[in-house]
């Protein structure tokens, strides 16, 4: 049987701290899907072979009417390999479930 390459699922989210406080995000992702909120973008891509790079475009546009121009806009990344359990956040080396491929 032919094995399919693993697929990486990812979600980018901007201004999540403001969203938790009930405030509007200060920008939007242009590549998001029609059902996704403006501050979130989900994508998936086939994991490349070793030493091969793949890119997912993520253009973030600032809204014209923002008032808070001094605080940075934090963007978080959550990722998972399709078919494994759980999501991993950021680049802090979160442990993967046993027997899962390493990211």
PDB file of N, CA, C and O in Angstrom, residues 7-87:
ATOM      1  N   UNK A   7      -0.029  15.324   6.910  1.00  0.00           N
ATOM      2  CA  UNK A   7      -0.550  16.669   6.668  1.00  0.00           C
ATOM      3  C   UNK A   7      -0.477  17.472   7.956  1.00  0.00           C
ATOM      4  O   UNK A   7      -0.844  16.985   9.021  1.00  0.00           O
ATOM      5  N   UNK A   8       0.006  18.694   7.849  1.00  0.00           N
ATOM      6  CA  UNK A   8       0.096  19.602   8.985  1.00  0.00           C
ATOM      7  C   UNK A   8      -1.099  20.537   8.945  1.00  0.00           C
ATOM      8  O   UNK A   8      -1.374  21.155   7.910  1.00  0.00           O
ATOM      9  N   UNK A   9      -1.841  20.623  10.040  1.00  0.00           N
ATOM     10  CA  UNK A   9      -2.956  21.560  10.160  1.00  0.00           C
ATOM     11  C   UNK A   9      -2.498  22.684  11.074  1.00  0.00           C
ATOM     12  O   UNK A   9      -1.881  22.427  12.107  1.00  0.00           O
ATOM     13  N   UNK A  10      -2.793  23.919  10.688  1.00  0.00           N
ATOM     14  CA  UNK A  10      -2.375  25.044  11.517  1.00  0.00           C
ATOM     15  C   UNK A  10      -3.453  26.103  11.587  1.00  0.00           C
ATOM     16  O   UNK A  10      -4.286  26.224  10.688  1.00  0.00           O
ATOM     17  N   UNK A  11      -3.429  26.848  12.689  1.00  0.00           N
ATOM     18  CA  UNK A  11      -4.358  27.957  12.896  1.00  0.00           C
ATOM     19  C   UNK A  11      -3.559  29.138  13.411  1.00  0.00           C
ATOM     20  O   UNK A  11      -2.855  29.035  14.415  1.00  0.00           O
ATOM     21  N   UNK A  12      -3.654  30.278  12.711  1.00  0.00           N
ATOM     22  CA  UNK A  12      -3.072  31.532  13.168  1.00  0.00           C
ATOM     23  C   UNK A  12      -4.198  32.370  13.757  1.00  0.00           C
ATOM     24  O   UNK A  12      -5.292  32.450  13.179  1.00  0.00           O
ATOM     25  N   UNK A  13      -3.926  32.996  14.890  1.00  0.00           N
ATOM     26  CA  UNK A  13      -4.937  33.834  15.526  1.00  0.00           C
ATOM     27  C   UNK A  13      -4.276  35.113  16.012  1.00  0.00           C
ATOM     28  O   UNK A  13      -3.245  35.057  16.678  1.00  0.00           O
ATOM     29  N   UNK A  14      -4.853  36.253  15.655  1.00  0.00           N
ATOM     30  CA  UNK A  14      -4.299  37.552  16.035  1.00  0.00           C
ATOM     31  C   UNK A  14      -5.171  38.225  17.079  1.00  0.00           C
ATOM     32  O   UNK A  14      -6.384  38.068  17.089  1.00  0.00           O
ATOM     33  N   UNK A  15      -4.516  38.972  17.953  1.00  0.00           N
ATOM     34  CA  UNK A  15      -5.211  39.775  18.978  1.00  0.00           C
ATOM     35  C   UNK A  15      -6.139  38.943  19.858  1.00  0.00           C
ATOM     36  O   UNK A  15      -7.206  39.396  20.258  1.00  0.00           O
ATOM     37  N   UNK A  16      -5.743  37.720  20.193  1.00  0.00           N
ATOM     38  CA  UNK A  16      -6.624  36.838  20.968  1.00  0.00           C
ATOM     39  C   UNK A  16      -6.885  37.383  22.373  1.00  0.00           C
ATOM     40  O   UNK A  16      -7.964  37.164  22.922  1.00  0.00           O
ATOM     41  N   UNK A  17      -5.937  38.110  22.950  1.00  0.00           N
ATOM     42  CA  UNK A  17      -6.158  38.695  24.286  1.00  0.00           C
ATOM     43  C   UNK A  17      -7.279  39.736  24.231  1.00  0.00           C
ATOM     44  O   UNK A  17      -8.129  39.781  25.105  1.00  0.00           O
ATOM     45  N   UNK A  18      -7.300  40.558  23.208  1.00  0.00           N
ATOM     46  CA  UNK A  18      -8.397  41.535  23.038  1.00  0.00           C
ATOM     47  C   UNK A  18      -9.725  40.819  22.826  1.00  0.00           C
ATOM     48  O   UNK A  18     -10.757  41.245  23.333  1.00  0.00           O
ATOM     49  N   UNK A  19      -9.709  39.728  22.064  1.00  0.00           N
ATOM     50  CA  UNK A  19     -10.936  38.970  21.815  1.00  0.00           C
ATOM     51  C   UNK A  19     -11.474  38.386  23.118  1.00  0.00           C
ATOM     52  O   UNK A  19     -12.673  38.361  23.337  1.00  0.00           O
ATOM     53  N   UNK A  20     -10.580  37.923  23.993  1.00  0.00           N
ATOM     54  CA  UNK A  20     -11.038  37.376  25.293  1.00  0.00           C
ATOM     55  C   UNK A  20     -11.714  38.445  26.146  1.00  0.00           C
ATOM     56  O   UNK A  20     -12.576  38.145  26.952  1.00  0.00           O
ATOM     57  N   UNK A  21     -11.296  39.691  25.976  1.00  0.00           N
ATOM     58  CA  UNK A  21     -11.903  40.808  26.726  1.00  0.00           C
ATOM     59  C   UNK A  21     -13.138  41.369  26.026  1.00  0.00           C
ATOM     60  O   UNK A  21     -13.705  42.363  26.470  1.00  0.00           O
ATOM     61  N   UNK A  22     -13.538  40.754  24.903  1.00  0.00           N
ATOM     62  CA  UNK A  22     -14.730  41.200  24.187  1.00  0.00           C
ATOM     63  C   UNK A  22     -14.486  42.373  23.258  1.00  0.00           C
ATOM     64  O   UNK A  22     -15.436  42.984  22.771  1.00  0.00           O
ATOM     65  N   UNK A  23     -13.223  42.711  22.991  1.00  0.00           N
ATOM     66  CA  UNK A  23     -12.909  43.820  22.097  1.00  0.00           C
ATOM     67  C   UNK A  23     -12.681  43.311  20.676  1.00  0.00           C
ATOM     68  O   UNK A  23     -12.369  42.144  20.462  1.00  0.00           O
ATOM     69  N   UNK A  24     -12.850  44.196  19.732  1.00  0.00           N
ATOM     70  CA  UNK A  24     -12.663  43.848  18.330  1.00  0.00           C
ATOM     71  C   UNK A  24     -11.178  43.701  18.010  1.00  0.00           C
ATOM     72  O   UNK A  24     -10.359  44.443  18.540  1.00  0.00           O
ATOM     73  N   UNK A  25     -10.816  42.760  17.131  1.00  0.00           N
ATOM     74  CA  UNK A  25      -9.415  42.657  16.705  1.00  0.00           C
ATOM     75  C   UNK A  25      -9.036  43.880  15.872  1.00  0.00           C
ATOM     76  O   UNK A  25      -9.905  44.546  15.304  1.00  0.00           O
ATOM     77  N   UNK A  26      -7.749  44.186  15.821  1.00  0.00           N
ATOM     78  CA  UNK A  26      -7.273  45.380  15.120  1.00  0.00           C
ATOM     79  C   UNK A  26      -6.893  45.107  13.667  1.00  0.00           C
ATOM     80  O   UNK A  26      -6.358  45.973  12.992  1.00  0.00           O
ATOM     81  N   UNK A  27      -7.162  43.929  13.190  1.00  0.00           N
ATOM     82  CA  UNK A  27      -6.833  43.611  11.807  1.00  0.00           C
ATOM     83  C   UNK A  27      -7.496  42.315  11.379  1.00  0.00           C
ATOM     84  O   UNK A  27      -8.229  41.694  12.159  1.00  0.00           O
ATOM     85  N   UNK A  28      -7.224  41.912  10.149  1.00  0.00           N
ATOM     86  CA  UNK A  28      -7.823  40.681   9.645  1.00  0.00           C
ATOM     87  C   UNK A  28      -6.857  39.981   8.687  1.00  0.00           C
ATOM     88  O   UNK A  28      -6.042  40.622   8.028  1.00  0.00           O
ATOM     89  N   UNK A  29      -6.983  38.651   8.636  1.00  0.00           N
ATOM     90  CA  UNK A  29      -6.206  37.847   7.696  1.00  0.00           C
ATOM     91  C   UNK A  29      -6.935  37.848   6.361  1.00  0.00           C
ATOM     92  O   UNK A  29      -8.137  37.590   6.299  1.00  0.00           O
ATOM     93  N   UNK A  30      -6.209  38.110   5.291  1.00  0.00           N
ATOM     94  CA  UNK A  30      -6.834  38.168   3.973  1.00  0.00           C
ATOM     95  C   UNK A  30      -7.078  36.782   3.383  1.00  0.00           C
ATOM     96  O   UNK A  30      -7.993  36.612   2.586  1.00  0.00           O
ATOM     97  N   UNK A  31      -6.302  35.767   3.779  1.00  0.00           N
ATOM     98  CA  UNK A  31      -6.425  34.427   3.208  1.00  0.00           C
ATOM     99  C   UNK A  31      -7.389  33.520   3.969  1.00  0.00           C
ATOM    100  O   UNK A  31      -7.439  32.336   3.705  1.00  0.00           O
ATOM    101  N   UNK A  32      -8.129  34.046   4.907  1.00  0.00           N
ATOM    102  CA  UNK A  32      -9.003  33.189   5.721  1.00  0.00           C
ATOM    103  C   UNK A  32     -10.158  32.651   4.881  1.00  0.00           C
ATOM    104  O   UNK A  32     -10.505  33.206   3.841  1.00  0.00           O
ATOM    105  N   UNK A  33     -10.763  31.577   5.374  1.00  0.00           N
ATOM    106  CA  UNK A  33     -11.917  31.001   4.711  1.00  0.00           C
ATOM    107  C   UNK A  33     -13.161  31.834   4.972  1.00  0.00           C
ATOM    108  O   UNK A  33     -13.209  32.628   5.909  1.00  0.00           O
ATOM    109  N   UNK A  34     -14.208  31.659   4.162  1.00  0.00           N
ATOM    110  CA  UNK A  34     -15.417  32.469   4.313  1.00  0.00           C
ATOM    111  C   UNK A  34     -16.134  32.269   5.646  1.00  0.00           C
ATOM    112  O   UNK A  34     -16.814  33.170   6.120  1.00  0.00           O
ATOM    113  N   UNK A  35     -15.985  31.109   6.282  1.00  0.00           N
ATOM    114  CA  UNK A  35     -16.672  30.852   7.552  1.00  0.00           C
ATOM    115  C   UNK A  35     -15.809  31.216   8.760  1.00  0.00           C
ATOM    116  O   UNK A  35     -16.274  31.142   9.893  1.00  0.00           O
ATOM    117  N   UNK A  36     -14.559  31.619   8.539  1.00  0.00           N
ATOM    118  CA  UNK A  36     -13.663  31.931   9.645  1.00  0.00           C
ATOM    119  C   UNK A  36     -13.800  33.393  10.069  1.00  0.00           C
ATOM    120  O   UNK A  36     -14.005  34.269   9.219  1.00  0.00           O
ATOM    121  N   UNK A  37     -13.660  33.664  11.374  1.00  0.00           N
ATOM    122  CA  UNK A  37     -13.665  35.067  11.814  1.00  0.00           C
ATOM    123  C   UNK A  37     -12.435  35.784  11.262  1.00  0.00           C
ATOM    124  O   UNK A  37     -11.425  35.155  10.941  1.00  0.00           O
ATOM    125  N   UNK A  38     -12.514  37.102  11.178  1.00  0.00           N
ATOM    126  CA  UNK A  38     -11.446  37.877  10.543  1.00  0.00           C
ATOM    127  C   UNK A  38     -10.099  37.771  11.240  1.00  0.00           C
ATOM    128  O   UNK A  38      -9.061  37.921  10.601  1.00  0.00           O
ATOM    129  N   UNK A  39     -10.083  37.482  12.522  1.00  0.00           N
ATOM    130  CA  UNK A  39      -8.825  37.435  13.277  1.00  0.00           C
ATOM    131  C   UNK A  39      -8.178  36.042  13.259  1.00  0.00           C
ATOM    132  O   UNK A  39      -7.157  35.836  13.890  1.00  0.00           O
ATOM    133  N   UNK A  40      -8.755  35.098  12.528  1.00  0.00           N
ATOM    134  CA  UNK A  40      -8.256  33.714  12.529  1.00  0.00           C
ATOM    135  C   UNK A  40      -8.094  33.206  11.099  1.00  0.00           C
ATOM    136  O   UNK A  40      -8.897  33.495  10.227  1.00  0.00           O
ATOM    137  N   UNK A  41      -7.039  32.421  10.890  1.00  0.00           N
ATOM    138  CA  UNK A  41      -6.806  31.812   9.596  1.00  0.00           C
ATOM    139  C   UNK A  41      -6.365  30.370   9.809  1.00  0.00           C
ATOM    140  O   UNK A  41      -5.436  30.111  10.573  1.00  0.00           O
ATOM    141  N   UNK A  42      -7.042  29.444   9.174  1.00  0.00           N
ATOM    142  CA  UNK A  42      -6.681  28.028   9.259  1.00  0.00           C
ATOM    143  C   UNK A  42      -6.154  27.580   7.896  1.00  0.00           C
ATOM    144  O   UNK A  42      -6.590  28.070   6.856  1.00  0.00           O
ATOM    145  N   UNK A  43      -5.202  26.668   7.938  1.00  0.00           N
ATOM    146  CA  UNK A  43      -4.628  26.138   6.700  1.00  0.00           C
ATOM    147  C   UNK A  43      -4.130  24.731   6.958  1.00  0.00           C
ATOM    148  O   UNK A  43      -3.956  24.317   8.109  1.00  0.00           O
ATOM    149  N   UNK A  44      -3.916  24.002   5.897  1.00  0.00           N
ATOM    150  CA  UNK A  44      -3.281  22.692   6.010  1.00  0.00           C
ATOM    151  C   UNK A  44      -2.361  22.527   4.822  1.00  0.00           C
ATOM    152  O   UNK A  44      -2.580  23.095   3.760  1.00  0.00           O
ATOM    153  N   UNK A  45      -1.309  21.755   5.045  1.00  0.00           N
ATOM    154  CA  UNK A  45      -0.377  21.501   3.971  1.00  0.00           C
ATOM    155  C   UNK A  45       0.295  20.164   4.179  1.00  0.00           C
ATOM    156  O   UNK A  45       0.407  19.682   5.301  1.00  0.00           O
ATOM    157  N   UNK A  46       0.681  19.564   3.077  1.00  0.00           N
ATOM    158  CA  UNK A  46       1.391  18.304   3.137  1.00  0.00           C
ATOM    159  C   UNK A  46       2.780  18.561   3.696  1.00  0.00           C
ATOM    160  O   UNK A  46       3.444  19.506   3.284  1.00  0.00           O
ATOM    161  N   UNK A  47       3.193  17.735   4.657  1.00  0.00           N
ATOM    162  CA  UNK A  47       4.527  17.910   5.207  1.00  0.00           C
ATOM    163  C   UNK A  47       5.555  17.532   4.149  1.00  0.00           C
ATOM    164  O   UNK A  47       5.433  16.500   3.492  1.00  0.00           O
ATOM    165  N   UNK A  48       6.552  18.365   3.963  1.00  0.00           N
ATOM    166  CA  UNK A  48       7.547  18.085   2.925  1.00  0.00           C
ATOM    167  C   UNK A  48       8.514  16.984   3.342  1.00  0.00           C
ATOM    168  O   UNK A  48       8.546  16.556   4.492  1.00  0.00           O
ATOM    169  N   UNK A  49       9.287  16.565   2.380  1.00  0.00           N
ATOM    170  CA  UNK A  49      10.370  15.635   2.679  1.00  0.00           C
ATOM    171  C   UNK A  49      11.416  16.365   3.507  1.00  0.00           C
ATOM    172  O   UNK A  49      11.422  17.596   3.557  1.00  0.00           O
ATOM    173  N   UNK A  50      12.333  15.649   4.148  1.00  0.00           N
ATOM    174  CA  UNK A  50      13.382  16.314   4.930  1.00  0.00           C
ATOM    175  C   UNK A  50      14.121  17.369   4.105  1.00  0.00           C
ATOM    176  O   UNK A  50      14.400  17.167   2.924  1.00  0.00           O
ATOM    177  N   UNK A  51      14.370  18.502   4.724  1.00  0.00           N
ATOM    178  CA  UNK A  51      15.095  19.644   4.145  1.00  0.00           C
ATOM    179  C   UNK A  51      14.342  20.345   3.009  1.00  0.00           C
ATOM    180  O   UNK A  51      14.906  21.151   2.295  1.00  0.00           O
ATOM    181  N   UNK A  52      13.078  20.041   2.836  1.00  0.00           N
ATOM    182  CA  UNK A  52      12.258  20.725   1.833  1.00  0.00           C
ATOM    183  C   UNK A  52      11.363  21.714   2.561  1.00  0.00           C
ATOM    184  O   UNK A  52      10.820  21.407   3.616  1.00  0.00           O
ATOM    185  N   UNK A  53      11.202  22.905   2.016  1.00  0.00           N
ATOM    186  CA  UNK A  53      10.399  23.941   2.667  1.00  0.00           C
ATOM    187  C   UNK A  53       9.055  24.100   1.975  1.00  0.00           C
ATOM    188  O   UNK A  53       8.946  23.926   0.764  1.00  0.00           O
ATOM    189  N   UNK A  54       8.055  24.450   2.775  1.00  0.00           N
ATOM    190  CA  UNK A  54       6.725  24.779   2.258  1.00  0.00           C
ATOM    191  C   UNK A  54       6.281  26.054   2.969  1.00  0.00           C
ATOM    192  O   UNK A  54       6.580  26.259   4.142  1.00  0.00           O
ATOM    193  N   UNK A  55       5.558  26.878   2.283  1.00  0.00           N
ATOM    194  CA  UNK A  55       5.077  28.139   2.853  1.00  0.00           C
ATOM    195  C   UNK A  55       3.557  28.204   2.763  1.00  0.00           C
ATOM    196  O   UNK A  55       2.959  27.664   1.836  1.00  0.00           O
ATOM    197  N   UNK A  56       2.976  28.883   3.719  1.00  0.00           N
ATOM    198  CA  UNK A  56       1.553  29.197   3.701  1.00  0.00           C
ATOM    199  C   UNK A  56       1.456  30.715   3.785  1.00  0.00           C
ATOM    200  O   UNK A  56       1.901  31.309   4.768  1.00  0.00           O
ATOM    201  N   UNK A  57       0.928  31.363   2.759  1.00  0.00           N
ATOM    202  CA  UNK A  57       0.830  32.825   2.825  1.00  0.00           C
ATOM    203  C   UNK A  57      -0.148  33.249   3.909  1.00  0.00           C
ATOM    204  O   UNK A  57      -1.207  32.644   4.085  1.00  0.00           O
ATOM    205  N   UNK A  58       0.225  34.276   4.646  1.00  0.00           N
ATOM    206  CA  UNK A  58      -0.629  34.794   5.714  1.00  0.00           C
ATOM    207  C   UNK A  58      -0.481  36.310   5.736  1.00  0.00           C
ATOM    208  O   UNK A  58       0.400  36.850   6.396  1.00  0.00           O
ATOM    209  N   UNK A  59      -1.338  36.995   5.004  1.00  0.00           N
ATOM    210  CA  UNK A  59      -1.299  38.450   4.940  1.00  0.00           C
ATOM    211  C   UNK A  59      -2.276  39.007   5.962  1.00  0.00           C
ATOM    212  O   UNK A  59      -3.457  38.662   5.960  1.00  0.00           O
ATOM    213  N   UNK A  60      -1.768  39.862   6.844  1.00  0.00           N
ATOM    214  CA  UNK A  60      -2.590  40.471   7.889  1.00  0.00           C
ATOM    215  C   UNK A  60      -2.722  41.953   7.587  1.00  0.00           C
ATOM    216  O   UNK A  60      -1.730  42.657   7.412  1.00  0.00           O
ATOM    217  N   UNK A  61      -3.952  42.421   7.504  1.00  0.00           N
ATOM    218  CA  UNK A  61      -4.218  43.824   7.175  1.00  0.00           C
ATOM    219  C   UNK A  61      -4.734  44.544   8.410  1.00  0.00           C
ATOM    220  O   UNK A  61      -5.682  44.082   9.062  1.00  0.00           O
ATOM    221  N   UNK A  62      -4.112  45.664   8.755  1.00  0.00           N
ATOM    222  CA  UNK A  62      -4.581  46.472   9.885  1.00  0.00           C
ATOM    223  C   UNK A  62      -5.845  47.220   9.484  1.00  0.00           C
ATOM    224  O   UNK A  62      -5.954  47.714   8.361  1.00  0.00           O
ATOM    225  N   UNK A  63      -6.779  47.330  10.422  1.00  0.00           N
ATOM    226  CA  UNK A  63      -7.980  48.122  10.175  1.00  0.00           C
ATOM    227  C   UNK A  63      -7.633  49.604  10.219  1.00  0.00           C
ATOM    228  O   UNK A  63      -6.723  50.015  10.942  1.00  0.00           O
ATOM    229  N   UNK A  64      -8.349  50.385   9.467  1.00  0.00           N
ATOM    230  CA  UNK A  64      -8.065  51.823   9.402  1.00  0.00           C
ATOM    231  C   UNK A  64      -8.441  52.566  10.678  1.00  0.00           C
ATOM    232  O   UNK A  64      -7.833  53.574  11.010  1.00  0.00           O
ATOM    233  N   UNK A  65      -9.441  52.076  11.390  1.00  0.00           N
ATOM    234  CA  UNK A  65     -10.000  52.827  12.522  1.00  0.00           C
ATOM    235  C   UNK A  65      -9.454  52.398  13.890  1.00  0.00           C
ATOM    236  O   UNK A  65     -10.078  52.682  14.908  1.00  0.00           O
ATOM    237  N   UNK A  66      -8.290  51.774  13.963  1.00  0.00           N
ATOM    238  CA  UNK A  66      -7.795  51.333  15.268  1.00  0.00           C
ATOM    239  C   UNK A  66      -7.284  52.520  16.074  1.00  0.00           C
ATOM    240  O   UNK A  66      -6.723  53.468  15.531  1.00  0.00           O
ATOM    241  N   UNK A  67      -7.506  52.470  17.377  1.00  0.00           N
ATOM    242  CA  UNK A  67      -7.042  53.531  18.274  1.00  0.00           C
ATOM    243  C   UNK A  67      -5.796  53.114  19.031  1.00  0.00           C
ATOM    244  O   UNK A  67      -4.948  53.934  19.323  1.00  0.00           O
ATOM    245  N   UNK A  68      -5.697  51.837  19.380  1.00  0.00           N
ATOM    246  CA  UNK A  68      -4.549  51.324  20.127  1.00  0.00           C
ATOM    247  C   UNK A  68      -3.434  50.984  19.139  1.00  0.00           C
ATOM    248  O   UNK A  68      -3.359  49.891  18.613  1.00  0.00           O
ATOM    249  N   UNK A  69      -2.561  51.962  18.904  1.00  0.00           N
ATOM    250  CA  UNK A  69      -1.476  51.774  17.943  1.00  0.00           C
ATOM    251  C   UNK A  69      -0.135  51.526  18.624  1.00  0.00           C
ATOM    252  O   UNK A  69       0.866  51.345  17.949  1.00  0.00           O
ATOM    253  N   UNK A  70      -0.114  51.529  19.942  1.00  0.00           N
ATOM    254  CA  UNK A  70       1.148  51.373  20.663  1.00  0.00           C
ATOM    255  C   UNK A  70       1.432  49.939  21.077  1.00  0.00           C
ATOM    256  O   UNK A  70       2.584  49.529  21.120  1.00  0.00           O
ATOM    257  N   UNK A  71       0.398  49.177  21.410  1.00  0.00           N
ATOM    258  CA  UNK A  71       0.612  47.788  21.844  1.00  0.00           C
ATOM    259  C   UNK A  71       0.770  46.875  20.638  1.00  0.00           C
ATOM    260  O   UNK A  71       0.051  47.016  19.647  1.00  0.00           O
ATOM    261  N   UNK A  72       1.711  45.940  20.711  1.00  0.00           N
ATOM    262  CA  UNK A  72       1.883  45.019  19.584  1.00  0.00           C
ATOM    263  C   UNK A  72       0.670  44.105  19.411  1.00  0.00           C
ATOM    264  O   UNK A  72      -0.061  43.839  20.362  1.00  0.00           O
ATOM    265  N   UNK A  73       0.483  43.645  18.208  1.00  0.00           N
ATOM    266  CA  UNK A  73      -0.583  42.684  17.910  1.00  0.00           C
ATOM    267  C   UNK A  73       0.047  41.296  17.962  1.00  0.00           C
ATOM    268  O   UNK A  73       0.859  40.945  17.101  1.00  0.00           O
ATOM    269  N   UNK A  74      -0.309  40.550  18.986  1.00  0.00           N
ATOM    270  CA  UNK A  74       0.248  39.203  19.145  1.00  0.00           C
ATOM    271  C   UNK A  74      -0.461  38.246  18.197  1.00  0.00           C
ATOM    272  O   UNK A  74      -1.685  38.266  18.066  1.00  0.00           O
ATOM    273  N   UNK A  75       0.332  37.413  17.535  1.00  0.00           N
ATOM    274  CA  UNK A  75      -0.207  36.380  16.643  1.00  0.00           C
ATOM    275  C   UNK A  75       0.241  35.036  17.203  1.00  0.00           C
ATOM    276  O   UNK A  75       1.424  34.818  17.429  1.00  0.00           O
ATOM    277  N   UNK A  76      -0.722  34.155  17.471  1.00  0.00           N
ATOM    278  CA  UNK A  76      -0.401  32.833  18.003  1.00  0.00           C
ATOM    279  C   UNK A  76      -0.583  31.783  16.909  1.00  0.00           C
ATOM    280  O   UNK A  76      -1.374  31.963  15.983  1.00  0.00           O
ATOM    281  N   UNK A  77       0.144  30.696  17.069  1.00  0.00           N
ATOM    282  CA  UNK A  77       0.095  29.595  16.114  1.00  0.00           C
ATOM    283  C   UNK A  77      -0.233  28.323  16.865  1.00  0.00           C
ATOM    284  O   UNK A  77       0.410  28.000  17.861  1.00  0.00           O
ATOM    285  N   UNK A  78      -1.248  27.604  16.418  1.00  0.00           N
ATOM    286  CA  UNK A  78      -1.561  26.275  16.931  1.00  0.00           C
ATOM    287  C   UNK A  78      -1.399  25.315  15.755  1.00  0.00           C
ATOM    288  O   UNK A  78      -1.777  25.635  14.630  1.00  0.00           O
ATOM    289  N   UNK A  79      -0.798  24.151  16.004  1.00  0.00           N
ATOM    290  CA  UNK A  79      -0.553  23.219  14.911  1.00  0.00           C
ATOM    291  C   UNK A  79      -0.713  21.788  15.373  1.00  0.00           C
ATOM    292  O   UNK A  79      -0.594  21.480  16.551  1.00  0.00           O
ATOM    293  N   UNK A  80      -1.013  20.917  14.420  1.00  0.00           N
ATOM    294  CA  UNK A  80      -1.177  19.493  14.697  1.00  0.00           C
ATOM    295  C   UNK A  80      -0.911  18.719  13.421  1.00  0.00           C
ATOM    296  O   UNK A  80      -1.093  19.234  12.320  1.00  0.00           O
ATOM    297  N   UNK A  81      -0.466  17.484  13.583  1.00  0.00           N
ATOM    298  CA  UNK A  81      -0.352  16.594  12.435  1.00  0.00           C
ATOM    299  C   UNK A  81      -1.689  15.876  12.315  1.00  0.00           C
ATOM    300  O   UNK A  81      -2.199  15.335  13.299  1.00  0.00           O
ATOM    301  N   UNK A  82      -2.280  15.902  11.130  1.00  0.00           N
ATOM    302  CA  UNK A  82      -3.589  15.278  10.923  1.00  0.00           C
ATOM    303  C   UNK A  82      -3.534  13.817  11.351  1.00  0.00           C
ATOM    304  O   UNK A  82      -2.580  13.102  11.053  1.00  0.00           O
ATOM    305  N   UNK A  83      -4.540  13.384  12.088  1.00  0.00           N
ATOM    306  CA  UNK A  83      -4.621  12.004  12.542  1.00  0.00           C
ATOM    307  C   UNK A  83      -4.000  11.758  13.905  1.00  0.00           C
ATOM    308  O   UNK A  83      -4.068  10.653  14.416  1.00  0.00           O
ATOM    309  N   UNK A  84      -3.382  12.789  14.499  1.00  0.00           N
ATOM    310  CA  UNK A  84      -2.832  12.635  15.850  1.00  0.00           C
ATOM    311  C   UNK A  84      -3.743  13.362  16.823  1.00  0.00           C
ATOM    312  O   UNK A  84      -4.598  14.140  16.428  1.00  0.00           O
ATOM    313  N   UNK A  85      -3.525  13.121  18.094  1.00  0.00           N
ATOM    314  CA  UNK A  85      -4.365  13.748  19.112  1.00  0.00           C
ATOM    315  C   UNK A  85      -3.764  15.072  19.555  1.00  0.00           C
ATOM    316  O   UNK A  85      -2.573  15.191  19.751  1.00  0.00           O
ATOM    317  N   UNK A  86      -4.625  16.061  19.748  1.00  0.00           N
ATOM    318  CA  UNK A  86      -4.224  17.311  20.380  1.00  0.00           C
ATOM    319  C   UNK A  86      -3.561  18.320  19.462  1.00  0.00           C
ATOM    320  O   UNK A  86      -3.061  18.003  18.406  1.00  0.00           O
ATOM    321  N   UNK A  87      -3.608  19.566  19.910  1.00  0.00           N
ATOM    322  CA  UNK A  87      -2.984  20.687  19.231  1.00  0.00           C
ATOM    323  C   UNK A  87      -1.820  21.142  20.076  1.00  0.00           C
ATOM    324  O   UNK A  87      -1.828  21.023  21.291  1.00  0.00           O
TER     325      UNK A  87
END
